Amino acid sequence: MIKFRPLSSGLVTLAVAGLITGCTMATAETESAKSAASTAGGPTLAPLDSIKMPIPPDNKQTDAKIALGKLLFFDPRLGGDASISCSSCHDPEQGWAWAEDFSRGYPGTVHWRNSQSIINSQYYGRQFWAGAAASGEKQAPSAAKGGVAGNGENDIMEARLALIPEYRKAFKEVFGDEWPLIGNAWRAIASFERTLAQTDTPLDNYLKGDKTALSEEQIRGKAVFEGKGGCVQCHNGALSSNEDYVNVGVPPATRWQEDGLAQITFRFEQYAKGQTEEGYRKAKSDWGLYYRTKNKWDKGKFRVPSLRYTKYTAPYMHNGAFYTFEEVVDFYNSGGFDEEGRTTLFPENKDKRMKPLGLTEAEKSDLVAFLDAFSGEEIMMDKPTLPEYAPLFTKAELEAVKK
């Protein structure tokens, strides 16, 4: 179920797609990571409502702003050709994500990474698989204006909003804009995203004292998660992510070779992210964090995603490599190799703790059952009726101007 928190608390959630990024030590200085330390000094899990979602001081939550943001989230007019909205790639019926290996793209393109769920996303210190955006306010325009996502232009999007009386009124009420400003549209969307919270998962209830919230199988799986499986080394705290960036050995997507549009997008992204000429011509996989840092030791590293709401967000990993929890568990159990024996193209950067776990079939089954406990009831939402265009001036007013 969705719980709407008091606006003053700033507590909201939006669970994130991705999935298990295995076993790495926490380095991110976030509330979630800090809360992971147990009295014994090791990482632990925690209820989501034990932390507060960060809210920028210049974008406080208000009911009117949230309502405006909801409309804008579902409105395709915030994009290039008015056909792609935020919800197009973050569909409530698909886990608030997109249920294919790569997300959909702007018409005539396909994306090059798996679409992450909006659920719980605003708890992250940084957005996107490689942390390219510092906040929800920065994430929204990056998606809406990106060449393989929204492809929008500021002036065109503002002009469309200005032709919609309901938006003119709402922007005036919320932000004091004489005419809707695109920067405030992103602030409203981020505010809407912060209002979705799921803090009553079976795991949350169990951690808060309800020992009947997990089945016996899930309790055994929790022991594997925190012990032999080593998952808790990275997936810890209230968010079940230490927000570190890790190369766990995910093999490259084969879709680059099979899909012409995907190959074009792949090369475009190499160019757009400042690749060297050699890298642009020879890259055979997503280089991840390297695009931000340009450090060779960051090739193939991606953010440890939250495990929350992942029951509804398959496929998993940054390139949608695995479609089931069972496949993910097998990948980690093998030490970071898929069923064909493939691993990252940057094995020198692969986390040293990625080694065969030796889990039995029973332990793997228990672990898969426990992963379900990170998700509560599916969060659904009816898409709102969008306001319509109307001329800025009546026919009589235009005639008066002509005279």
PDB file of N, CA, C and O in Angstrom, residues 18 30 35 88 93 98 109 156 158 166 192 199 204 216 233 244 249 303 330 343 347 361 394 398:
ATOM      1  N   GLY A  18      16.671  -1.857 -10.573  1.00  0.00           N
ATOM      2  CA  GLY A  18      17.914  -2.549 -10.468  1.00  0.00           C
ATOM      3  C   GLY A  18      17.770  -3.879  -9.770  1.00  0.00           C
ATOM      4  O   GLY A  18      16.774  -4.473  -9.802  1.00  0.00           O
ATOM      5  N   THR A  30      25.726   8.370   3.566  1.00  0.00           N
ATOM      6  CA  THR A  30      24.303   8.677   3.565  1.00  0.00           C
ATOM      7  C   THR A  30      23.689   8.178   4.855  1.00  0.00           C
ATOM      8  O   THR A  30      24.254   7.342   5.546  1.00  0.00           O
ATOM      9  N   SER A  35      23.043   4.086   8.971  1.00  0.00           N
ATOM     10  CA  SER A  35      22.150   3.320   9.824  1.00  0.00           C
ATOM     11  C   SER A  35      22.414   1.828   9.743  1.00  0.00           C
ATOM     12  O   SER A  35      21.837   1.046  10.487  1.00  0.00           O
ATOM     13  N   SER A  88       6.039   7.196 -19.291  1.00  0.00           N
ATOM     14  CA  SER A  88       6.233   6.297 -20.424  1.00  0.00           C
ATOM     15  C   SER A  88       7.339   5.288 -20.139  1.00  0.00           C
ATOM     16  O   SER A  88       7.268   4.141 -20.592  1.00  0.00           O
ATOM     17  N   GLU A  93       2.194   0.324 -14.046  1.00  0.00           N
ATOM     18  CA  GLU A  93       1.828  -1.065 -14.301  1.00  0.00           C
ATOM     19  C   GLU A  93       3.033  -1.947 -14.588  1.00  0.00           C
ATOM     20  O   GLU A  93       2.896  -3.163 -14.742  1.00  0.00           O
ATOM     21  N   TRP A  98      10.234  -0.007 -16.660  1.00  0.00           N
ATOM     22  CA  TRP A  98       9.905  -0.513 -17.985  1.00  0.00           C
ATOM     23  C   TRP A  98      10.365  -1.953 -18.041  1.00  0.00           C
ATOM     24  O   TRP A  98      11.538  -2.254 -17.795  1.00  0.00           O
ATOM     25  N   THR A 109      14.341   5.614 -31.509  1.00  0.00           N
ATOM     26  CA  THR A 109      15.533   5.197 -30.758  1.00  0.00           C
ATOM     27  C   THR A 109      15.131   4.128 -29.746  1.00  0.00           C
ATOM     28  O   THR A 109      13.959   3.855 -29.548  1.00  0.00           O
ATOM     29  N   ILE A 156      10.300  25.157 -26.175  1.00  0.00           N
ATOM     30  CA  ILE A 156       9.108  24.500 -26.723  1.00  0.00           C
ATOM     31  C   ILE A 156       8.233  23.974 -25.595  1.00  0.00           C
ATOM     32  O   ILE A 156       6.994  24.129 -25.609  1.00  0.00           O
ATOM     33  N   GLU A 158       8.076  25.026 -22.478  1.00  0.00           N
ATOM     34  CA  GLU A 158       7.458  26.155 -21.773  1.00  0.00           C
ATOM     35  C   GLU A 158       6.297  26.731 -22.572  1.00  0.00           C
ATOM     36  O   GLU A 158       5.266  27.114 -22.007  1.00  0.00           O
ATOM     37  N   GLU A 166      -4.968  25.680 -17.189  1.00  0.00           N
ATOM     38  CA  GLU A 166      -4.858  25.041 -15.877  1.00  0.00           C
ATOM     39  C   GLU A 166      -3.409  25.058 -15.370  1.00  0.00           C
ATOM     40  O   GLU A 166      -3.163  25.246 -14.176  1.00  0.00           O
ATOM     41  N   PHE A 192       6.371  15.423  -6.439  1.00  0.00           N
ATOM     42  CA  PHE A 192       5.409  14.327  -6.581  1.00  0.00           C
ATOM     43  C   PHE A 192       6.078  12.980  -6.299  1.00  0.00           C
ATOM     44  O   PHE A 192       5.547  12.139  -5.569  1.00  0.00           O
ATOM     45  N   THR A 199       6.341   1.700   3.340  1.00  0.00           N
ATOM     46  CA  THR A 199       7.112   1.394   4.551  1.00  0.00           C
ATOM     47  C   THR A 199       6.539   0.219   5.326  1.00  0.00           C
ATOM     48  O   THR A 199       6.922   0.000   6.477  1.00  0.00           O
ATOM     49  N   ASP A 204       9.970  -4.723   6.580  1.00  0.00           N
ATOM     50  CA  ASP A 204       9.823  -3.594   7.507  1.00  0.00           C
ATOM     51  C   ASP A 204       9.073  -4.030   8.760  1.00  0.00           C
ATOM     52  O   ASP A 204       9.483  -3.721   9.883  1.00  0.00           O
ATOM     53  N   GLU A 216       8.855 -18.955   7.560  1.00  0.00           N
ATOM     54  CA  GLU A 216      10.053 -19.669   8.018  1.00  0.00           C
ATOM     55  C   GLU A 216      11.099 -19.710   6.910  1.00  0.00           C
ATOM     56  O   GLU A 216      12.303 -19.579   7.173  1.00  0.00           O
ATOM     57  N   GLN A 233      26.538  -7.012   2.829  1.00  0.00           N
ATOM     58  CA  GLN A 233      27.715  -6.148   2.774  1.00  0.00           C
ATOM     59  C   GLN A 233      27.450  -4.905   1.936  1.00  0.00           C
ATOM     60  O   GLN A 233      28.028  -3.847   2.195  1.00  0.00           O
ATOM     61  N   ASP A 244      27.221   2.552  -2.943  1.00  0.00           N
ATOM     62  CA  ASP A 244      28.550   2.473  -3.519  1.00  0.00           C
ATOM     63  C   ASP A 244      28.431   2.115  -5.000  1.00  0.00           C
ATOM     64  O   ASP A 244      27.359   1.753  -5.478  1.00  0.00           O
ATOM     65  N   GLY A 249      30.624  -7.966 -12.075  1.00  0.00           N
ATOM     66  CA  GLY A 249      30.832  -8.948 -13.123  1.00  0.00           C
ATOM     67  C   GLY A 249      29.695  -9.114 -14.097  1.00  0.00           C
ATOM     68  O   GLY A 249      29.682 -10.086 -14.859  1.00  0.00           O
ATOM     69  N   ARG A 303      26.028   1.709  -9.540  1.00  0.00           N
ATOM     70  CA  ARG A 303      25.543   1.895  -8.178  1.00  0.00           C
ATOM     71  C   ARG A 303      24.855   0.636  -7.663  1.00  0.00           C
ATOM     72  O   ARG A 303      24.150  -0.060  -8.396  1.00  0.00           O
ATOM     73  N   ASP A 330      21.715 -17.169  -8.848  1.00  0.00           N
ATOM     74  CA  ASP A 330      22.676 -18.062  -9.505  1.00  0.00           C
ATOM     75  C   ASP A 330      23.921 -17.300  -9.943  1.00  0.00           C
ATOM     76  O   ASP A 330      25.052 -17.805  -9.845  1.00  0.00           O
ATOM     77  N   THR A 343      31.312 -12.979 -18.005  1.00  0.00           N
ATOM     78  CA  THR A 343      31.407 -11.997 -16.931  1.00  0.00           C
ATOM     79  C   THR A 343      31.752 -10.642 -17.538  1.00  0.00           C
ATOM     80  O   THR A 343      31.730 -10.468 -18.762  1.00  0.00           O
ATOM     81  N   PRO A 347      37.477  -7.463 -16.084  1.00  0.00           N
ATOM     82  CA  PRO A 347      37.690  -8.350 -14.931  1.00  0.00           C
ATOM     83  C   PRO A 347      38.694  -7.800 -13.935  1.00  0.00           C
ATOM     84  O   PRO A 347      38.648  -8.148 -12.753  1.00  0.00           O
ATOM     85  N   GLU A 361      20.870 -25.816  -3.046  1.00  0.00           N
ATOM     86  CA  GLU A 361      19.606 -25.496  -3.699  1.00  0.00           C
ATOM     87  C   GLU A 361      18.594 -24.976  -2.679  1.00  0.00           C
ATOM     88  O   GLU A 361      17.821 -24.064  -2.959  1.00  0.00           O
ATOM     89  N   THR A 394      -8.800  35.362 -26.728  1.00  0.00           N
ATOM     90  CA  THR A 394     -10.056  35.069 -27.424  1.00  0.00           C
ATOM     91  C   THR A 394     -10.024  35.706 -28.810  1.00  0.00           C
ATOM     92  O   THR A 394      -9.202  36.589 -29.098  1.00  0.00           O
ATOM     93  N   LEU A 398      -8.117  39.222 -30.063  1.00  0.00           N
ATOM     94  CA  LEU A 398      -7.207  39.299 -31.198  1.00  0.00           C
ATOM     95  C   LEU A 398      -7.695  40.353 -32.194  1.00  0.00           C
ATOM     96  O   LEU A 398      -6.880  41.089 -32.779  1.00  0.00           O
TER      97      LEU A 398
END
